[in-house]
């Protein structure tokens, strides 16, 4: 069973439209959600959390349909928002006392362990915590009720490189448990290079791809060559073509086809996830 199923999701906000969004988050793996600013990542995550009501389509979590009336499924989710969702004037301890009773599987000992490990001061007011401390606190709260699904909106934003690595290690440890699943959005494709099994890429409210990281990296290819190679048909084969006096470079979403088309007249380079995001955001076309 998939942990999350998103089917034909649509949502409009003024000039922003998310349309025909369908993909799944497989159970037992880490899925990274990437996309440029304003692509719709937070909107998508909030829809999964039942905080945004879609105009169209359906979301289910562990087979249960998500909607404003359905709250039970959240017991299984550890949610980390990119916004401050806590009461600023409370201390970390006071806020925890409000959150913990909502979760029957709340584990006070585990919570204390995370507070120690993250060096968080229980008696400090939330408003006096740094951005990174608030993020660590969110993580401690989310992990302490033994969720089987972690949904995180840019958890590494605002973290120093040392704790960022620690967090990624923590996620890698969490996922060792067979039934655990993680969906997290990020701008940092290096986070995905380190830990993601699957990558879901959205651009301007549309799904570009959702696949295993290995399959994605295997199918894309950067092609570089002289301008004489660029006729109308060839332009349609590549994403985000950049031209200079020396030649062009562009991204192909079909490695074999590109190699057949260009043969030994072009140079090829293995793209990183960041390259794929960059060229696709420039070119704007989904994978064939
Ligand atoms: N409550 C809202 N009311 C109006 N517009 C909204 C609302 N929430 C989001 N939007 C718009 O929807 C679009 C997608 O926003 P969203 O926050 O989902 O993108 P994102 O991919 O998470 O961006 P970022 O990487 O910058 O955090 C943006 O144009 C944003 O202005």
XYZ file of N, CA and C in Angstrom, residues 18-276:
777
model
N -2.873 24.878 -9.447
C -2.311 23.524 -9.383
C -3.308 22.653 -10.121
N -2.812 21.882 -11.121
C -3.798 21.109 -11.871
C -3.339 19.687 -12.130
N -4.327 18.806 -12.137
C -4.113 17.397 -12.509
C -2.922 16.769 -11.800
N -2.790 17.073 -10.527
C -1.645 16.538 -9.777
C -1.974 15.115 -9.305
N -1.267 14.128 -9.851
C -1.478 12.740 -9.428
C -0.126 12.074 -9.208
N 0.076 11.557 -8.036
C 1.292 10.787 -7.755
C 1.095 10.058 -6.428
N 2.010 9.136 -6.123
C 1.892 8.459 -4.841
C 3.226 8.484 -4.108
N 3.124 8.359 -2.791
C 4.323 8.301 -1.949
C 4.394 6.878 -1.392
N 5.344 6.074 -1.876
C 5.377 4.677 -1.459
C 5.790 4.502 -0.001
N 5.177 3.551 0.644
C 5.453 3.273 2.046
C 6.856 2.697 2.209
N 7.548 3.119 3.247
C 8.854 2.538 3.553
C 10.029 3.276 2.922
N 9.759 4.391 2.255
C 10.839 5.106 1.562
C 10.831 6.602 1.886
N 11.928 7.262 1.491
C 11.999 8.717 1.621
C 11.725 9.343 0.253
N 10.697 10.181 0.201
C 10.384 10.902 -1.038
C 10.679 12.382 -0.834
N 11.458 12.943 -1.715
C 11.768 14.373 -1.654
C 10.886 15.117 -2.641
N 10.328 16.228 -2.173
C 9.465 17.051 -3.031
C 10.243 18.316 -3.375
N 10.516 18.505 -4.663
C 11.290 19.693 -5.050
C 10.534 20.521 -6.088
N 10.934 21.761 -6.192
C 10.331 22.663 -7.170
C 10.754 24.075 -6.836
N 10.766 24.957 -7.843
C 11.177 26.343 -7.601
C 10.210 27.065 -6.659
N 10.578 28.257 -6.221
C 9.690 29.076 -5.376
C 8.328 29.214 -6.044
N 7.294 29.038 -5.242
C 5.934 29.239 -5.764
C 5.421 28.095 -6.623
N 6.149 26.974 -6.664
C 5.723 25.839 -7.499
C 4.454 25.186 -6.963
N 4.225 25.311 -5.652
C 3.035 24.705 -5.046
C 3.349 23.618 -4.029
N 4.599 23.556 -3.562
C 4.988 22.490 -2.627
C 4.221 22.591 -1.307
N 4.200 23.810 -0.726
C 3.501 23.966 0.559
C 2.007 23.742 0.392
N 1.459 24.208 -0.717
C 0.027 24.014 -0.971
C -0.279 22.516 -1.019
N 0.582 21.780 -1.704
C 0.393 20.329 -1.812
C 0.472 19.667 -0.425
N 1.483 20.044 0.347
C 1.667 19.447 1.680
C 0.481 19.798 2.582
N 0.029 21.047 2.507
C -1.111 21.447 3.349
C -2.389 20.717 2.921
N -2.489 20.417 1.643
C -3.669 19.669 1.184
C -3.624 18.254 1.749
N -2.434 17.661 1.768
C -2.297 16.311 2.334
C -2.637 16.339 3.824
N -2.288 17.444 4.488
C -2.563 17.575 5.923
C -4.003 18.023 6.197
N -4.812 18.156 5.157
C -6.206 18.572 5.344
C -6.337 20.035 5.745
N -5.262 20.826 5.576
C -5.312 22.239 5.968
C -5.739 23.136 4.808
N -5.646 22.611 3.603
C -6.131 23.325 2.430
C -7.141 22.400 1.748
N -8.304 22.936 1.421
C -9.331 22.121 0.768
C -9.158 22.265 -0.744
N -8.944 21.147 -1.440
C -8.724 21.257 -2.891
C -10.003 21.590 -3.637
N -9.862 22.199 -4.818
C -11.039 22.450 -5.659
C -11.460 21.163 -6.361
N -10.472 20.319 -6.619
C -10.740 19.076 -7.359
C -9.830 17.978 -6.842
N -10.210 16.724 -7.076
C -9.324 15.607 -6.819
C -9.406 15.084 -5.398
N -8.554 14.111 -5.115
C -8.611 13.405 -3.821
C -7.234 13.103 -3.287
N -7.137 13.116 -1.967
C -5.895 12.696 -1.313
C -6.265 11.637 -0.294
N -5.482 10.549 -0.252
C -5.690 9.593 0.838
C -4.351 9.275 1.492
N -4.421 9.051 2.799
C -3.231 8.713 3.580
C -3.499 7.357 4.237
N -2.624 6.401 3.973
C -2.822 5.020 4.434
C -4.235 4.529 4.107
N -4.679 4.846 2.899
C -5.971 4.350 2.426
C -7.170 5.117 2.948
N -6.929 6.100 3.836
C -8.066 6.866 4.366
C -8.142 8.218 3.673
N -9.336 8.545 3.240
C -9.524 9.780 2.495
C -9.306 10.997 3.399
N -8.615 12.003 2.874
C -8.322 13.207 3.648
C -9.408 14.248 3.409
N -9.910 14.840 4.460
C -10.911 15.892 4.308
C -11.038 16.633 5.617
N -11.759 17.746 5.618
C -11.863 18.551 6.835
C -12.450 17.773 8.024
N -13.293 16.766 7.731
C -13.921 16.022 8.821
C -13.048 14.869 9.334
N -12.028 14.516 8.555
C -11.242 13.320 8.890
C -9.973 13.728 9.618
N -9.934 13.550 10.919
C -8.756 13.959 11.664
C -7.915 12.793 12.144
N -8.527 11.610 12.211
C -7.873 10.447 12.830
C -6.539 10.067 12.193
N -6.492 10.217 10.879
C -5.284 9.784 10.174
C -4.046 10.568 10.628
N -4.271 11.733 11.256
C -3.132 12.566 11.667
C -2.359 11.980 12.846
N -2.985 11.026 13.552
C -2.260 10.342 14.636
C -0.985 9.696 14.106
N -1.056 9.260 12.848
C 0.067 8.526 12.259
C 1.095 9.451 11.630
N 0.796 10.753 11.618
C 1.677 11.686 10.902
C 2.445 12.587 11.861
N 3.729 12.711 11.621
C 4.529 13.728 12.292
C 4.673 14.856 11.282
N 4.067 16.009 11.582
C 4.055 17.107 10.600
C 4.989 18.221 11.047
N 5.828 18.639 10.142
C 6.733 19.759 10.436
C 6.472 20.840 9.393
N 5.951 21.979 9.877
C 5.571 23.056 8.972
C 6.760 23.988 8.739
N 6.706 24.732 7.645
C 7.768 25.732 7.442
C 7.371 27.062 8.078
N 6.167 27.078 8.684
C 5.736 28.293 9.381
C 5.727 28.006 10.877
N 5.729 29.068 11.687
C 5.642 28.845 13.134
C 4.183 28.560 13.498
N 3.910 27.318 13.911
C 2.520 26.977 14.215
C 2.291 26.901 15.722
N 3.248 27.448 16.489
C 3.142 27.377 17.955
C 2.762 28.737 18.538
N 2.337 28.699 19.820
C 2.012 29.957 20.499
C 3.311 30.579 20.995
N 3.617 31.726 20.426
C 4.905 32.384 20.650
C 5.240 32.690 22.105
N 4.202 33.027 22.881
C 4.461 33.497 24.248
C 4.603 32.336 25.241
N 4.432 31.095 24.780
C 4.605 29.943 25.685
C 6.051 29.471 25.672
N 6.430 28.754 26.736
C 7.749 28.117 26.723
C 7.629 26.793 25.956
N 8.786 26.219 25.650
C 8.770 24.948 24.918
C 8.027 23.888 25.730
N 8.253 23.894 27.048
C 7.607 22.916 27.933
C 6.084 23.121 27.931
N 5.655 24.385 28.037
C 4.206 24.655 28.079
C 3.536 24.236 26.761
N 4.205 24.518 25.666
C 3.629 24.163 24.351
C 3.536 22.638 24.227
N 4.575 21.959 24.702
C 4.567 20.490 24.642
C 3.384 19.931 25.428
N 3.069 20.563 26.585
C 1.945 20.073 27.399
C 0.616 20.226 26.673
N 0.556 21.178 25.740
C -0.677 21.335 24.952
C -0.738 20.280 23.838
N 0.429 20.044 23.221
C 0.451 19.142 22.052
C 0.317 17.670 22.459
N 1.071 17.271 23.493
C 1.194 15.843 23.829
C -0.152 15.119 24.024
N -1.145 15.711 24.733
C -2.388 14.966 24.976
C -3.168 14.590 23.715
N -2.842 15.239 22.584
C -3.548 14.878 21.346
C -3.089 13.523 20.796
N -1.966 13.032 21.341
C -1.388 11.815 20.767
C -1.350 10.673 21.776
N -2.175 9.640 21.571
C -2.179 8.507 22.498
C -0.818 7.815 22.593
N -0.032 7.889 21.516
C 1.274 7.193 21.557
C 2.409 8.146 21.972
N 2.061 9.264 22.616
C 3.084 10.227 23.032
C 4.123 9.545 23.933
N 5.399 9.798 23.678
C 6.478 9.126 24.417
C 7.333 10.217 25.086
N 7.051 10.446 26.374
C 7.714 11.539 27.089
C 9.228 11.328 27.169
N 9.615 10.073 27.337
C 11.048 9.787 27.464
C 11.775 10.109 26.147
N 11.134 9.728 25.060
C 11.722 10.000 23.750
C 11.817 11.517 23.520
N 10.747 12.225 23.907
C 10.739 13.691 23.773
C 11.918 14.299 24.523
N 12.123 13.851 25.775
C 13.237 14.374 26.588
C 14.583 14.098 25.909
N 14.659 12.887 25.324
C 15.908 12.520 24.654
C 16.202 13.476 23.489
N 15.157 13.763 22.691
C 15.361 14.699 21.567
C 15.712 16.095 22.077
N 15.032 16.527 23.155
C 15.310 17.868 23.701
C 16.780 17.963 24.116
N 17.288 16.886 24.730
C 18.699 16.857 25.139
C 19.609 16.839 23.921
N 19.288 15.924 23.003
C 20.134 15.760 21.821
C 20.206 17.064 21.003
N 19.077 17.791 20.919
C 19.054 19.023 20.133
C 19.433 20.247 20.969
N 19.762 19.994 22.245
C 20.168 21.062 23.179
C 19.135 22.179 23.233
N 17.871 21.796 23.432
C 16.789 22.782 23.483
C 16.419 23.100 24.931
N 16.327 24.376 25.268
C 16.010 24.772 26.639
C 14.498 24.799 26.884
N 14.005 23.878 27.696
C 12.557 23.715 27.916
C 11.889 24.985 28.411
N 12.677 25.792 29.185
C 12.029 26.949 29.823
C 12.083 28.228 28.978
N 12.643 28.110 27.807
C 12.721 29.303 26.941
C 11.380 29.518 26.220
N 11.005 30.785 26.045
C 9.774 31.069 25.305
C 10.013 30.874 23.813
N 8.982 30.429 23.126
C 9.121 30.148 21.693
C 9.551 31.417 20.943
N 9.006 32.556 21.349
C 9.350 33.808 20.651
C 10.836 34.154 20.788
N 11.482 33.614 21.824
C 12.905 33.914 22.013
C 13.826 32.866 21.371
N 13.246 31.881 20.738
C 14.073 30.840 20.096
C 14.480 31.292 18.688
N 15.651 30.831 18.269
C 16.088 31.138 16.901
C 15.289 30.267 15.930
N 15.401 30.594 14.641
C 14.680 29.847 13.607
C 15.055 28.348 13.652
N 16.372 28.129 13.777
C 16.864 26.746 13.827
C 16.343 26.005 15.048
N 16.289 26.720 16.206
C 15.785 26.079 17.434
C 14.315 25.699 17.275
N 13.549 26.596 16.633
C 12.119 26.284 16.428
C 11.965 25.056 15.528
N 12.824 24.990 14.516
C 12.742 23.835 13.615
C 13.082 22.541 14.374
N 14.146 22.625 15.209
C 14.528 21.436 15.987
C 13.389 21.029 16.925
N 12.748 22.036 17.524
C 11.649 21.774 18.452
C 10.485 21.095 17.716
N 10.179 21.602 16.526
C 9.127 20.979 15.704
C 9.444 19.516 15.452
N 10.711 19.268 15.162
C 11.125 17.898 14.853
C 10.971 17.020 16.101
N 11.395 17.551 17.261
C 11.279 16.793 18.510
C 9.814 16.439 18.792
N 8.927 17.432 18.632
C 7.504 17.173 18.887
C 6.955 16.141 17.896
N 7.321 16.333 16.630
C 6.761 15.457 15.590
C 7.208 14.008 15.756
N 8.459 13.836 16.213
C 8.989 12.468 16.307
C 8.532 11.754 17.576
N 8.074 12.523 18.583
C 7.851 11.928 19.907
C 6.512 11.215 20.063
N 5.691 11.231 19.021
C 4.458 10.438 19.151
C 4.484 9.222 18.230
N 5.680 8.797 17.870
C 5.886 7.587 17.070
C 5.047 7.583 15.789
N 5.220 8.604 14.943
C 4.450 8.612 13.698
C 4.996 7.567 12.719
N 4.131 7.038 11.880
C 4.661 6.131 10.861
C 4.914 6.883 9.553
N 4.448 8.138 9.515
C 4.699 8.972 8.330
C 5.169 10.345 8.799
N 6.301 10.782 8.267
C 6.777 12.141 8.563
C 6.554 13.003 7.327
N 5.850 14.120 7.502
C 5.640 15.052 6.398
C 6.276 16.371 6.806
N 7.256 16.804 6.047
C 8.032 17.967 6.484
C 8.153 18.986 5.353
N 7.800 20.221 5.692
C 7.903 21.295 4.702
C 9.219 22.039 4.942
N 10.144 21.843 4.074
C 11.480 22.461 4.167
C 12.101 22.361 5.551
N 12.301 21.143 6.041
C 12.836 21.000 7.393
C 14.280 21.464 7.533
N 15.018 21.495 6.425
C 16.432 21.857 6.555
C 16.670 23.358 6.377
N 15.595 24.100 6.009
C 15.768 25.549 5.848
C 16.070 26.161 7.210
N 17.042 27.029 7.283
C 17.370 27.697 8.542
C 18.257 26.873 9.464
N 18.637 25.684 9.046
C 19.512 24.873 9.904
C 20.970 25.063 9.498
N 21.852 25.061 10.496
C 23.271 25.153 10.153
C 23.707 23.824 9.538
N 24.816 23.835 8.785
C 25.211 22.616 8.055
C 25.443 21.415 8.965
N 25.871 21.669 10.200
C 26.142 20.549 11.110
C 24.835 19.862 11.484
N 23.848 20.677 11.908
C 22.594 20.044 12.304
C 21.838 19.511 11.085
N 22.029 20.166 9.928
C 21.363 19.664 8.719
C 21.773 18.218 8.450
N 23.061 17.977 8.595
C 23.558 16.623 8.391
C 23.012 15.677 9.444
N 22.990 16.181 10.693
C 22.466 15.344 11.790
C 21.018 14.984 11.522
N 20.257 15.971 11.036
C 18.847 15.712 10.751
C 18.715 14.658 9.656
N 19.520 14.782 8.604
C 19.429 13.803 7.521
C 19.806 12.409 8.033
N 20.777 12.357 8.943
C 21.137 11.069 9.551
C 19.975 10.517 10.357
N 19.312 11.436 11.091
C 18.158 11.047 11.912
C 17.050 10.461 11.023
N 16.848 11.104 9.871
C 15.820 10.616 8.945
C 16.209 9.239 8.398
N 17.499 9.098 8.076
C 17.969 7.811 7.547
C 17.780 6.708 8.595
N 17.935 7.081 9.865
C 17.762 6.112 10.958
C 16.272 5.779 11.127
N 15.448 6.818 11.066
C 13.995 6.650 11.233
C 13.434 5.708 10.165
N 13.952 5.845 8.939
C 13.402 5.084 7.812
C 13.832 3.613 7.861
N 14.797 3.300 8.708
C 15.238 1.904 8.813
C 14.089 1.008 9.256
N 13.188 1.600 10.029
C 12.013 0.848 10.463
C 11.102 0.666 9.246
N 10.833 -0.597 8.943
C 10.172 -0.967 7.684
C 8.928 -0.160 7.324
N 8.093 0.109 8.320
C 6.804 0.731 8.028
C 6.863 2.259 7.975
N 8.035 2.813 8.190
C 8.136 4.273 8.238
C 8.287 4.885 6.838
N 7.689 6.054 6.679
C 7.722 6.745 5.384
C 8.001 8.228 5.630
N 8.722 8.851 4.714
C 8.993 10.294 4.835
C 8.680 10.998 3.516
N 7.968 12.109 3.632
C 7.822 13.022 2.492
C 8.357 14.367 2.963
N 9.355 14.895 2.285
C 9.815 16.221 2.690
C 10.137 17.108 1.499
N 9.765 18.389 1.647
C 10.066 19.325 0.569
C 11.374 20.033 0.898
N 12.069 20.404 -0.137
C 13.342 21.091 0.074
C 13.735 21.864 -1.185
N 14.569 22.879 -0.974
C 15.175 23.566 -2.117
C 16.569 23.012 -2.361
N 17.042 22.263 -1.377
C 18.429 21.813 -1.439
C 18.499 20.411 -2.018
N 18.855 20.343 -3.297
C 18.872 19.028 -3.927
C 19.986 18.152 -3.336
N 20.945 18.771 -2.666
C 21.988 17.950 -2.025
C 21.379 17.114 -0.887
N 20.303 17.624 -0.262
C 19.598 16.818 0.752
C 19.083 15.532 0.108
N 18.565 15.687 -1.105
C 17.996 14.530 -1.796
C 19.100 13.577 -2.231
N 20.218 14.156 -2.717
C 21.349 13.309 -3.106
C 21.728 12.400 -1.944
N 21.644 12.939 -0.738
C 22.074 12.174 0.443
C 21.083 11.083 0.836
N 19.776 11.436 0.882
C 18.853 10.475 1.513
C 17.636 10.025 0.702
N 17.249 10.727 -0.357
C 15.957 10.397 -0.982
C 16.004 9.121 -1.824
N 14.940 8.335 -1.749
C 14.776 7.171 -2.639
C 13.967 7.587 -3.861
N 12.948 8.411 -3.617
C 12.068 8.884 -4.689
C 12.126 10.410 -4.748
N 11.916 10.951 -5.929
C 11.881 12.406 -6.063
C 10.613 12.796 -6.823
N 9.862 13.721 -6.235
C 8.685 14.273 -6.904
C 8.999 15.732 -7.201
N 8.903 16.083 -8.461
C 9.293 17.430 -8.887
C 8.062 18.143 -9.436
N 7.718 19.287 -8.837
C 6.610 20.062 -9.385
C 7.111 21.429 -9.830
N 6.483 21.947 -10.873
C 6.883 23.229 -11.443
C 5.617 23.965 -11.861
N 5.417 25.176 -11.364
C 4.240 25.985 -11.702
C 2.929 25.220 -11.539
N 2.818 24.511 -10.421
C 1.565 23.818 -10.124
C 1.344 22.531 -10.892
N 2.355 22.094 -11.628
C 2.204 20.846 -12.396
C 3.279 19.848 -12.011
N 2.891 18.583 -12.104
C 3.861 17.530 -11.816
C 4.792 17.358 -13.011
N 6.095 17.416 -12.763
C 7.050 17.165 -13.847
C 7.401 15.682 -13.849
N 7.764 15.155 -12.685
C 7.967 13.704 -12.558
C 7.874 13.279 -11.109
N 7.614 12.004 -10.928
C 7.647 11.407 -9.591
C 8.145 9.993 -9.803
N 9.383 9.749 -9.402
C 10.004 8.481 -9.764
C 11.152 8.182 -8.796
N 11.772 7.026 -8.956
C 12.925 6.763 -8.089
C 14.066 7.680 -8.529
N 14.880 8.064 -7.561
C 15.998 8.967 -7.871
C 16.914 8.317 -8.917
N 17.134 7.020 -8.776
C 18.038 6.338 -9.706
C 17.498 6.362 -11.130
N 16.186 6.100 -11.281
C 15.591 6.115 -12.625
C 15.672 7.505 -13.242
N 15.446 8.516 -12.404
C 15.491 9.891 -12.917
C 16.901 10.203 -13.417
N 17.874 9.894 -12.577
C 19.259 10.218 -12.956
C 19.689 9.412 -14.183
N 19.129 8.209 -14.324
C 19.488 7.386 -15.484
C 18.835 7.864 -16.771
N 17.671 8.539 -16.670
C 16.999 8.879 -17.931
C 17.391 10.254 -18.466
N 17.840 11.141 -17.611
C 18.190 12.493 -18.091
C 19.655 12.580 -18.533
N 19.904 13.505 -19.457
C 21.265 13.689 -19.966
C 21.424 15.136 -20.435
N 22.569 15.734 -20.114
C 22.860 17.071 -20.671
C 23.579 16.890 -22.008
N 23.089 17.608 -23.016
C 23.702 17.525 -24.345
C 24.351 18.868 -24.647
N 25.601 18.825 -25.124
C 26.307 20.061 -25.479
C 26.825 19.929 -26.903
N 26.686 20.977 -27.694
C 27.175 20.863 -29.071
C 27.241 22.202 -29.771
N 27.617 22.140 -31.047
C 27.701 23.349 -31.870
C 26.306 23.778 -32.306
N 26.174 25.081 -32.601
C 24.843 25.610 -32.939
C 24.278 25.004 -34.223
N 25.167 24.515 -35.104
C 24.699 23.925 -36.362
C 23.790 22.712 -36.130
N 23.866 22.131 -34.929
C 23.023 20.957 -34.633
C 21.586 21.341 -34.287
N 21.380 22.632 -33.994
C 20.088 23.060 -33.445
C 19.096 23.466 -34.523
N 18.335 22.525 -35.062
C 17.245 22.968 -35.934
C 15.935 22.905 -35.140
N 14.831 23.243 -35.797
C 13.540 23.340 -35.101
C 13.159 22.065 -34.358
N 13.324 20.906 -35.025
C 12.932 19.636 -34.415
C 13.777 19.338 -33.186
N 15.070 19.591 -33.338
C 15.993 19.296 -32.243
C 15.664 20.164 -31.025
N 15.281 21.404 -31.288
C 14.926 22.300 -30.167
C 13.793 21.711 -29.330
N 12.875 21.034 -30.020
C 11.748 20.445 -29.287
C 12.151 19.239 -28.457
N 13.320 18.707 -28.724
C 13.777 17.508 -28.002
C 14.407 17.862 -26.661
N 14.842 19.118 -26.530
C 15.628 19.477 -25.347
C 14.912 20.492 -24.470
N 15.232 20.467 -23.198
C 14.646 21.400 -22.231
C 15.649 22.491 -21.891
N 15.130 23.708 -21.720
C 15.945 24.810 -21.194
C 17.225 25.058 -21.957
N 17.144 25.091 -23.278
C 18.368 25.256 -24.087
C 19.034 26.605 -23.788
N 20.355 26.535 -23.564
C 21.138 27.778 -23.381
C 22.096 27.891 -24.546
N 22.075 29.060 -25.180
C 22.972 29.224 -26.339
C 24.033 30.275 -26.046
N 25.203 30.055 -26.581
C 26.258 31.071 -26.491
C 26.956 31.098 -27.851
N 27.964 31.960 -27.990
C 28.683 32.015 -29.273
C 29.329 30.672 -29.593
N 29.662 29.947 -28.543
C 30.393 28.693 -28.749
C 29.487 27.516 -29.111
N 28.212 27.595 -28.707
C 27.331 26.460 -28.985
C 26.124 26.472 -28.068
N 25.618 25.278 -27.775
C 24.424 25.213 -26.926
C 24.584 24.103 -25.895
N 23.756 24.194 -24.865
C 23.581 23.037 -23.988
C 22.111 22.961 -23.600
N 21.624 21.739 -23.454
C 20.222 21.535 -23.108
C 20.064 20.182 -22.437
N 18.888 19.977 -21.870
C 18.659 18.739 -21.124
C 17.712 17.834 -21.911
N 18.098 16.575 -22.020
C 17.190 15.598 -22.622
C 16.616 14.731 -21.521
N 15.300 14.459 -21.613
C 14.693 13.578 -20.606
C 14.721 12.126 -21.082
N 15.317 11.907 -22.263
C 15.384 10.548 -22.796
C 16.810 10.303 -23.313
N 17.600 9.760 -22.416
C 19.029 9.581 -22.686
C 19.301 8.829 -23.988
N 18.591 7.701 -24.182
C 18.860 6.866 -25.375
C 18.537 7.625 -26.650
N 17.377 8.297 -26.628
C 16.948 9.039 -27.815
C 17.960 10.141 -28.145
N 18.442 10.828 -27.122
C 19.411 11.904 -27.353
C 20.684 11.337 -27.972
N 21.123 10.194 -27.470
C 22.364 9.621 -27.998
C 22.186 9.158 -29.439
N 20.960 8.658 -29.759
C 20.687 8.262 -31.156
C 20.661 9.489 -32.064
N 20.038 10.567 -31.574
C 19.896 11.774 -32.395
C 21.232 12.459 -32.676
N 22.017 12.604 -31.621
C 23.239 13.407 -31.748
C 24.489 12.572 -32.024
N 24.417 11.293 -31.734
C 25.579 10.410 -31.964
C 26.847 10.999 -31.394
N 27.921 10.974 -32.192
C 29.181 11.500 -31.662
C 29.399 12.975 -32.031
N 28.305 13.643 -32.482
C 28.453 15.074 -32.828
C 28.312 15.967 -31.589
N 27.831 15.378 -30.506
C 27.624 16.187 -29.288
C 28.414 15.602 -28.121
N 28.523 16.419 -27.084
C 29.145 15.936 -25.851
C 28.026 15.690 -24.843
N 28.216 14.721 -23.974
C 27.167 14.389 -23.009
C 27.705 14.515 -21.595
N 26.804 14.927 -20.722
C 27.198 15.063 -19.313
C 26.081 14.524 -18.439
N 26.455 13.851 -17.356
C 25.449 13.355 -16.408
C 24.931 14.539 -15.565
N 23.628 14.832 -15.637
C 23.129 15.950 -14.822
C 22.949 15.556 -13.354
N 23.042 16.534 -12.483
C 22.661 16.322 -11.083
C 21.163 16.649 -10.975
N 20.577 16.365 -9.802
C 19.169 16.734 -9.610
C 18.994 18.244 -9.750
N 20.012 18.987 -9.305
C 19.923 20.450 -9.411
C 19.896 20.884 -10.877
N 20.746 20.237 -11.705
C 20.732 20.544 -13.144
C 19.349 20.258 -13.721
N 18.786 19.111 -13.345
C 17.481 18.716 -13.898
C 16.426 19.753 -13.514
